[in-house]
Short mmCIF file of C-alpha atoms and ligand atoms in Angstrom, two decimals:
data_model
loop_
_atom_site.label_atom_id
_atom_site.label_comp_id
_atom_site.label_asym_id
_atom_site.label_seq_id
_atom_site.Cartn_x
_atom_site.Cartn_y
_atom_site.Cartn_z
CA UNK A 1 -34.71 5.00 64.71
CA UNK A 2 -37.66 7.90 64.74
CA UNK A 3 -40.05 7.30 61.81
CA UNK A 4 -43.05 9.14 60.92
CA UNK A 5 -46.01 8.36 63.48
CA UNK A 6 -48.78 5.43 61.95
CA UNK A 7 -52.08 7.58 61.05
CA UNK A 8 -54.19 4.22 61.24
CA UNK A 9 -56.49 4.86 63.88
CA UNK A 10 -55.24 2.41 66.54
CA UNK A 11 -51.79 1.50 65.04
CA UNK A 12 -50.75 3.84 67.31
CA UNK A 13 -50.69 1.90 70.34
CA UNK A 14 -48.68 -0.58 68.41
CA UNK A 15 -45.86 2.14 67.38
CA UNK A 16 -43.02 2.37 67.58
CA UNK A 17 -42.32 -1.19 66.33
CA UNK A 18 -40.03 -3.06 68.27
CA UNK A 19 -38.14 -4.05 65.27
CA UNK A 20 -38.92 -1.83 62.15
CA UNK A 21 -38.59 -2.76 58.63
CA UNK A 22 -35.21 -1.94 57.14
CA UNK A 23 -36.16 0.31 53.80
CA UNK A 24 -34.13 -0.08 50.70
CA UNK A 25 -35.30 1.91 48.28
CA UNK A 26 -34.50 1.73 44.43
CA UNK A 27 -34.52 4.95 42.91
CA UNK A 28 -32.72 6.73 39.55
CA UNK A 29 -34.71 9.00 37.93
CA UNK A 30 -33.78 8.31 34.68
CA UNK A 31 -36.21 6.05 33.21
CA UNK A 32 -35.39 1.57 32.38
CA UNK A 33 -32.32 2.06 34.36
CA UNK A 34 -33.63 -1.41 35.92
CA UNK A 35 -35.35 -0.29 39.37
CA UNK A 36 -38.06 -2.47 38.56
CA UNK A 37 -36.33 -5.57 38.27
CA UNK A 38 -33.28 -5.05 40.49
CA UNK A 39 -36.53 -4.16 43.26
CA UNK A 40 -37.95 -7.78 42.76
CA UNK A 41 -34.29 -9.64 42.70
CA UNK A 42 -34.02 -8.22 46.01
CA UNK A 43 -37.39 -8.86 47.10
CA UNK A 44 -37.35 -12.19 46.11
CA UNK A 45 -33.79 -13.43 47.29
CA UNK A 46 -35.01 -11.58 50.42
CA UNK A 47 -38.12 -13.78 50.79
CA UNK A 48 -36.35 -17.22 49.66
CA UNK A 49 -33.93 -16.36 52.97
CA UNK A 50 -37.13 -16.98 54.76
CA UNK A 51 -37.78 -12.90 55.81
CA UNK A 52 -41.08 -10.97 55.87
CA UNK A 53 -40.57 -8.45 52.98
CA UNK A 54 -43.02 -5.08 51.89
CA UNK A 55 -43.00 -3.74 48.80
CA UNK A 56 -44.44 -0.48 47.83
CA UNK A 57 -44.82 0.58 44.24
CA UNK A 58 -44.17 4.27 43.89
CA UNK A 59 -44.29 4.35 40.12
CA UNK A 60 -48.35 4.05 39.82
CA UNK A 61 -48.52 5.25 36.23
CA UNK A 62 -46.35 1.86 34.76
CA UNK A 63 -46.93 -0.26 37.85
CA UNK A 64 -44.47 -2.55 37.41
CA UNK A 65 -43.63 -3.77 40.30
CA UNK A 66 -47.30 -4.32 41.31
CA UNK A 67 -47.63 -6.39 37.92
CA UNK A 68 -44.75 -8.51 38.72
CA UNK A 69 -46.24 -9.21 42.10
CA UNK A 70 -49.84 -9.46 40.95
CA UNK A 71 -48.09 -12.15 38.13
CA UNK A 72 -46.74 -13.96 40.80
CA UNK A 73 -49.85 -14.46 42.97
CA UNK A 74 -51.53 -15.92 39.65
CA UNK A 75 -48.62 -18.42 39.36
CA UNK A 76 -48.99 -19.35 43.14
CA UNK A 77 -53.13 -19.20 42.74
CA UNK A 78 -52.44 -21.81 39.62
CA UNK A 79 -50.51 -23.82 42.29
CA UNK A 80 -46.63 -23.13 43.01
CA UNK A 81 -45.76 -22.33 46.28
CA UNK A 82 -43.78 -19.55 46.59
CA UNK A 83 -43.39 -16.85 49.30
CA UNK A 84 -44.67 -13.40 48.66
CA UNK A 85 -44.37 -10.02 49.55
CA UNK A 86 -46.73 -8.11 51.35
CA UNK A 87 -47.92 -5.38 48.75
CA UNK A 88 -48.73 -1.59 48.35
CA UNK A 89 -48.60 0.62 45.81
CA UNK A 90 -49.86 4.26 45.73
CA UNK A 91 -51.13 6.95 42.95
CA UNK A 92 -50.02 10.56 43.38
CA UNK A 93 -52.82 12.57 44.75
CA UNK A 94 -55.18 14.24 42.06
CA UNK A 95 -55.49 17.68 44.03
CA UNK A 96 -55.25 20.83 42.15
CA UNK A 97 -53.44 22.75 44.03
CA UNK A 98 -49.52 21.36 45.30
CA UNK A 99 -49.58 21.89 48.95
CA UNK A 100 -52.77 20.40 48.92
CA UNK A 101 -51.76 17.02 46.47
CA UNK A 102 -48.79 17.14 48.45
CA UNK A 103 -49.96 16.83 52.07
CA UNK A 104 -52.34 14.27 50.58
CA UNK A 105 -49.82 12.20 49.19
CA UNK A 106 -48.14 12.54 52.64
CA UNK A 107 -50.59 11.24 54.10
CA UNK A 108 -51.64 8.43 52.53
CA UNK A 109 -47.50 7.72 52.02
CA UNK A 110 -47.23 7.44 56.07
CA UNK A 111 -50.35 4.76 56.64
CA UNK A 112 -49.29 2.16 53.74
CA UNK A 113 -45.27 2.81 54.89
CA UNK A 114 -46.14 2.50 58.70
CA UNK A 115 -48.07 -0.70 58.75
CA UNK A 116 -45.30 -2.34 55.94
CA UNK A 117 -42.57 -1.12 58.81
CA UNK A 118 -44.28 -2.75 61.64
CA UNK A 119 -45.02 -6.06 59.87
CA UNK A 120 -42.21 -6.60 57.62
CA UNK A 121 -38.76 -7.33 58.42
CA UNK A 122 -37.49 -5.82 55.01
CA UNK A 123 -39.05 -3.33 53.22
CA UNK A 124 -38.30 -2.68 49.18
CA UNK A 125 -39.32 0.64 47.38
CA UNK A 126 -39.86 1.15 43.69
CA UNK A 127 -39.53 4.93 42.53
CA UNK A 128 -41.01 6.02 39.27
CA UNK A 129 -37.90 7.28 36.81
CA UNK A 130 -38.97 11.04 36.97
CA UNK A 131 -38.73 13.58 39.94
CA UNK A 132 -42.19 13.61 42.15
CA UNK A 133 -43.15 13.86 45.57
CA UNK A 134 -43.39 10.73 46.34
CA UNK A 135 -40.45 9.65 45.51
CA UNK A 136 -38.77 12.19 46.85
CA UNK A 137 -40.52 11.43 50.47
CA UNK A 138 -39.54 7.90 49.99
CA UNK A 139 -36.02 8.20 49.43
CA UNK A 140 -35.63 10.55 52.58
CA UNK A 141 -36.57 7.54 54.45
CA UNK A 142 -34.41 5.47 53.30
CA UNK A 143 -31.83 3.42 54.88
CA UNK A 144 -30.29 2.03 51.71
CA UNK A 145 -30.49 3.84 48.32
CA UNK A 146 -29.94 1.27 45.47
CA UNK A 147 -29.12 3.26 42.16
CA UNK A 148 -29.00 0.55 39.13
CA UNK A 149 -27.54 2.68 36.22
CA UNK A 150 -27.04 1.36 32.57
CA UNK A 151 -24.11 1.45 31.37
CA UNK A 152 -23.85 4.42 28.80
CA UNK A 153 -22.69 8.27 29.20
CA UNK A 154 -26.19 8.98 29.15
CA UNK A 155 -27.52 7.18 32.12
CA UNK A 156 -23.92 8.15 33.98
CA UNK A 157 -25.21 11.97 33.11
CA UNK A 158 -27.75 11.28 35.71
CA UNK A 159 -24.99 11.34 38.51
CA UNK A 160 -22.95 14.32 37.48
CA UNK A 161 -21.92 15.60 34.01
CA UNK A 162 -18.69 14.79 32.74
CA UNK A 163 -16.48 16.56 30.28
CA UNK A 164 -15.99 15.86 26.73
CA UNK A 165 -13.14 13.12 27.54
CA UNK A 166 -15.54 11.10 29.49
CA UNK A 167 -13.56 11.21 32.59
CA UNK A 168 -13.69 14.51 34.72
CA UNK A 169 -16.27 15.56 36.66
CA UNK A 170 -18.12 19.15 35.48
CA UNK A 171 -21.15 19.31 37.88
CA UNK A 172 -23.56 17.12 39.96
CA UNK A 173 -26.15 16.09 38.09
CA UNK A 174 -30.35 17.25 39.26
CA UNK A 175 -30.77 13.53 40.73
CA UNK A 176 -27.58 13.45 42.73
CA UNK A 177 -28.37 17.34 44.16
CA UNK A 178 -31.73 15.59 45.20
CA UNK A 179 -30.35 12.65 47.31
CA UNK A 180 -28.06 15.08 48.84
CA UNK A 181 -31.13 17.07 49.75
CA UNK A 182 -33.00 13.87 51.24
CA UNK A 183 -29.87 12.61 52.96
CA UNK A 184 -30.08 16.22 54.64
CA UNK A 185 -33.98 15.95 55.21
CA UNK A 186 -32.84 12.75 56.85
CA UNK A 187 -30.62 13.82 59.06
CA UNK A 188 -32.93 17.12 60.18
CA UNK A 189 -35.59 14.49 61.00
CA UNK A 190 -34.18 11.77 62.70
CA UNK A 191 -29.88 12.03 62.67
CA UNK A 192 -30.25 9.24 60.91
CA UNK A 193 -28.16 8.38 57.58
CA UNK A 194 -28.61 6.80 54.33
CA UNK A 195 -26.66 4.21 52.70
CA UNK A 196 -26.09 5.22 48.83
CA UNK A 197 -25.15 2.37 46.54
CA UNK A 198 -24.94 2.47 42.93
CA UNK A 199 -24.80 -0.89 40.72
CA UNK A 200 -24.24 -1.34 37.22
CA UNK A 201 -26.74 -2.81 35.28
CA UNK A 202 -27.05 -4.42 32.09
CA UNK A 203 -22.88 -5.01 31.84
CA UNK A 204 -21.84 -6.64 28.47
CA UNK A 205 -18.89 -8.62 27.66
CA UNK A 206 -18.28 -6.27 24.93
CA UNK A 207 -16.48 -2.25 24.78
CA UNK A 208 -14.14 -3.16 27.37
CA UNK A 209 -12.62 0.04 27.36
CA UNK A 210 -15.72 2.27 27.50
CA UNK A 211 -16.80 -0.24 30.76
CA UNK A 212 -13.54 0.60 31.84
CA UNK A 213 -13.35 4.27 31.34
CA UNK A 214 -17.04 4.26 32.89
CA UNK A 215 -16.02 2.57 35.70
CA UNK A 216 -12.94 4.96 36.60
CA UNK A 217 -15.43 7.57 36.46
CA UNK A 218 -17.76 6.04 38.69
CA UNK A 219 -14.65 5.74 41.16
CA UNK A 220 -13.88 9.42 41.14
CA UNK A 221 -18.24 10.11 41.47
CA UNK A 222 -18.38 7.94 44.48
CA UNK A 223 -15.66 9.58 46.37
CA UNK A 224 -17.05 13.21 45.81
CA UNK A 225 -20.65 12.63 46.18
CA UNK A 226 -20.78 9.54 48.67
CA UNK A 227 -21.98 6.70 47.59
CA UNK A 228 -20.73 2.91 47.50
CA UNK A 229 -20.06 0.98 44.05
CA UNK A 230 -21.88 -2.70 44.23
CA UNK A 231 -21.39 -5.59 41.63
CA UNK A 232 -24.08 -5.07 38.82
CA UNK A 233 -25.82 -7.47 36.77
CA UNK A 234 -25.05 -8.31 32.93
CA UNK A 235 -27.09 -8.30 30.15
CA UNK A 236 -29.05 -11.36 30.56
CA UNK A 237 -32.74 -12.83 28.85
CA UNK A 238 -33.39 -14.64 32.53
CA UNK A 239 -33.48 -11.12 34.46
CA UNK A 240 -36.67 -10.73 32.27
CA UNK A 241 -38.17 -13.81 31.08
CA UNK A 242 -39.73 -14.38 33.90
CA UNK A 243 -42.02 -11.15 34.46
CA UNK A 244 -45.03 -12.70 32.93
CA UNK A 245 -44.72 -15.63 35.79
CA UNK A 246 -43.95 -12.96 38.75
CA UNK A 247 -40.95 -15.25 38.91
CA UNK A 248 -36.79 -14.89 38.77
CA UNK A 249 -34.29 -17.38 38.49
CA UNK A 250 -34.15 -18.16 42.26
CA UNK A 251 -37.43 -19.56 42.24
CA UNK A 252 -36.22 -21.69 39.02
CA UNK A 253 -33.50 -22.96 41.26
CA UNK A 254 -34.74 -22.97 44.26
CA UNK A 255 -37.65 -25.36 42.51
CA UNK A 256 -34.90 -27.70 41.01
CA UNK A 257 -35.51 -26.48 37.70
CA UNK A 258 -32.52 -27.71 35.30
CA UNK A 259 -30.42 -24.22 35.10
CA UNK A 260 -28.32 -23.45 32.77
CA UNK A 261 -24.74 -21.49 33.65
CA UNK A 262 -25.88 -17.87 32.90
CA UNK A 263 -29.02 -19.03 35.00
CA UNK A 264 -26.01 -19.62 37.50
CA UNK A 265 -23.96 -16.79 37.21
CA UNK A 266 -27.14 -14.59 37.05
CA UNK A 267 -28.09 -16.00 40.83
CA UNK A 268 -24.42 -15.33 42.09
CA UNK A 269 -24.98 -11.64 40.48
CA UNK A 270 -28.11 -11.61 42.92
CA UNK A 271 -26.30 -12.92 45.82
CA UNK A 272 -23.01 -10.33 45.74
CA UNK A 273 -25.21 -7.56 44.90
CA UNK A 274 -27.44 -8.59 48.30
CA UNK A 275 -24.08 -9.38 50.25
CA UNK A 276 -22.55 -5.76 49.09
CA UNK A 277 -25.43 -4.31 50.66
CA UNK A 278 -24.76 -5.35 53.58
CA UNK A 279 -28.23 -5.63 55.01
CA UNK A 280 -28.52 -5.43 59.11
CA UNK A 281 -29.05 -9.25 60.58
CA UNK A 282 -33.25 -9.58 60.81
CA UNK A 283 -35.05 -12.25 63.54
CA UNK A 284 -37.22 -12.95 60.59
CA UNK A 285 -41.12 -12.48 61.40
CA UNK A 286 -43.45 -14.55 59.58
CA UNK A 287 -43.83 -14.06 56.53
CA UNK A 288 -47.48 -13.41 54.38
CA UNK A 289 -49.26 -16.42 53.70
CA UNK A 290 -49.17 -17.86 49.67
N1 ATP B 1 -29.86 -7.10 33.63
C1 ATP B 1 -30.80 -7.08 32.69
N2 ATP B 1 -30.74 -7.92 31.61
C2 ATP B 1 -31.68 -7.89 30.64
N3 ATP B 1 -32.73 -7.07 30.63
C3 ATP B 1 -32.85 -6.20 31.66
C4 ATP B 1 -31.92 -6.17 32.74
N4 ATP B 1 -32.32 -5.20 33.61
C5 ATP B 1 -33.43 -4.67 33.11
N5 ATP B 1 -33.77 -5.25 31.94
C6 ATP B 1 -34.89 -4.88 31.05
O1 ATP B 1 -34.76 -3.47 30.81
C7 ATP B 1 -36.01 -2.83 30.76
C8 ATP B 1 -36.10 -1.75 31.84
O2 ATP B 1 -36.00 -2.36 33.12
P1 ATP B 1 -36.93 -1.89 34.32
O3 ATP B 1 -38.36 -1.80 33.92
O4 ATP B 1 -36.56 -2.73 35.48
O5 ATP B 1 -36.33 -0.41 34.52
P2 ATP B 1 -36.91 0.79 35.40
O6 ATP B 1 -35.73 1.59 35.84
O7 ATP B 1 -37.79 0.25 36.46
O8 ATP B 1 -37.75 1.60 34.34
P3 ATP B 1 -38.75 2.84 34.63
O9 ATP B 1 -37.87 4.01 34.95
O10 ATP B 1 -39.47 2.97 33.33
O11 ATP B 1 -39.60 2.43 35.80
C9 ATP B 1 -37.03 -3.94 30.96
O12 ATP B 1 -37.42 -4.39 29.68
C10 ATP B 1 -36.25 -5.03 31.68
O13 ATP B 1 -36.79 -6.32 31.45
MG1 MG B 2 -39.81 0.72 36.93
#
């Protein structure tokens, strides 16, 4: 795999890695689709499986991802041990002028993303939900592409627009012509490809037939514009309870916490969404002290 060249003076000698980082990165540019917390159920299931995981916070202006990991370093400072990520996160350049922001953001992407590739065996991206140069860099780098997407018309109108009975496809939406430019960037650079999945998030028990009809349209979206269909997560207090702790409810269990069964079924959700990924086999590395 050819990956942008470290700009750390003297991380060159130690490039190319022998084993670089995979990079998942969570993108959707529409905004609480759940990047933020489907980014740290990965990262943490990740970690508990005993890997060496990066994450790099894209999304400087709400920071969430760096607050949930920041959270979690308090709990482990006030004496849990639990394994953590090794963390970046980056603010768009300031520049005036766009070439100028943009090379600097560039720049400053390929230092924090090279060292995280050399010393992590995983490496998990959170995008901001708007269009920016950042995230746009990041996603043409990635390997996998995790798209969580509510489940409503509205946030399905960020894959393609649909016709007035819900079900036929009218035109790719902005975000979708986007990945299809970064999968081509991609390919330019390197030949190499990039996994597209797209998970539900936020399922309820109820409007079975609008969860069906959204789902058949889904179907017919991932056939024409390439991208996989993983098991989502439902609507569930425990994916966000926890923020404030930097936790999720694999620590809980993992801790021997009492759980209760949504506790249960919301770790299995985890697990099928990390097994549908199908994440390459890692020799983990060690991972960043607690
Ligand atoms: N499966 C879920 N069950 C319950 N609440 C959820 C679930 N997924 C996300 N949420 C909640 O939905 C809100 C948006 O989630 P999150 O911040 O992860 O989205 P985001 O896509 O990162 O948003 P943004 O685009 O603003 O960065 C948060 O309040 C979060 O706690
Ligand atoms: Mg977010």
């Amino acid at each position: 795999m050819s990956i942008v060249q470290p700009l750390t003076p003297g991380a060159a000698a130690s490039w190319p890695p022998a084993q670089p980082a995979h990079i998942i990165v969570i993108g959707n540019e529409k905004g609480g689709s759940g990047k933020s917390t489907t980014a740290m159920h990965i990262v943490v299931s990740l970690l508990r499986d005993g890997y060496s995981v990066g994450t790099l916070d894209l999304d400087a202006r709400q920071g969430t991802l760096t607050r949930y990991v920041n959270n979690r370093k308090r709990t482990v400072e006030a004496g849990e041990n639990l394994p953590l990520s090794r963390h970046a996160f980056l603010q768009p350049s300031e520049a005036p002028v766009r070439a100028e922001a943009e090379a600097e953001d560039r720049e400053r992407f390929e230092v924090v993303f090279c060292e995280l590739l050399a010393a992590c065996d995983f490496l998990v991206v959170d995008t901001p939900g708007s269009n920016t140069y950042l995230g746009r860099l990041a996603h043409s780098h990635a390997n996998t592409l995790v798209t969580p997407l509510n489940d409503s018309y509205i946030d399905l109108d960020m894959l393609a627009n649909v016709d007035s009975s819900g079900r036929d496809i009218v035109k790719l939406s902005v975000y979708s012509e986007m990945v299809f430019e970064q999968r081509k960037a991609r390919m330019m650079r390197d030949r190499g490809a990039i996994d597209w999945v797209v998970m539900r998030n936020r399922l309820s028990n109820l409007n079975a037939r609008n969860k069906q009809d959204i789902a058949d349209v889904m179907t017919a979206l991932a056939r024409r514009i390439g991208f996989r269909i993983a098991p989502g997560f439902s609507e569930r207090v425990i994916y966000r309870e926890l923020f404030p702790r930097g936790l999720t409810m694999l620590d809980l269990l993992e801790s021997g916490e009492s759980a209760s069964m949504s506790h249960l079924a919301a770790r299995q959700e985890v697990r099928n969404l990390i097994e549908a990924l199908n994440l390459p086999q890692r020799k983990p590395k060690a991972q960043s002290a607690a």
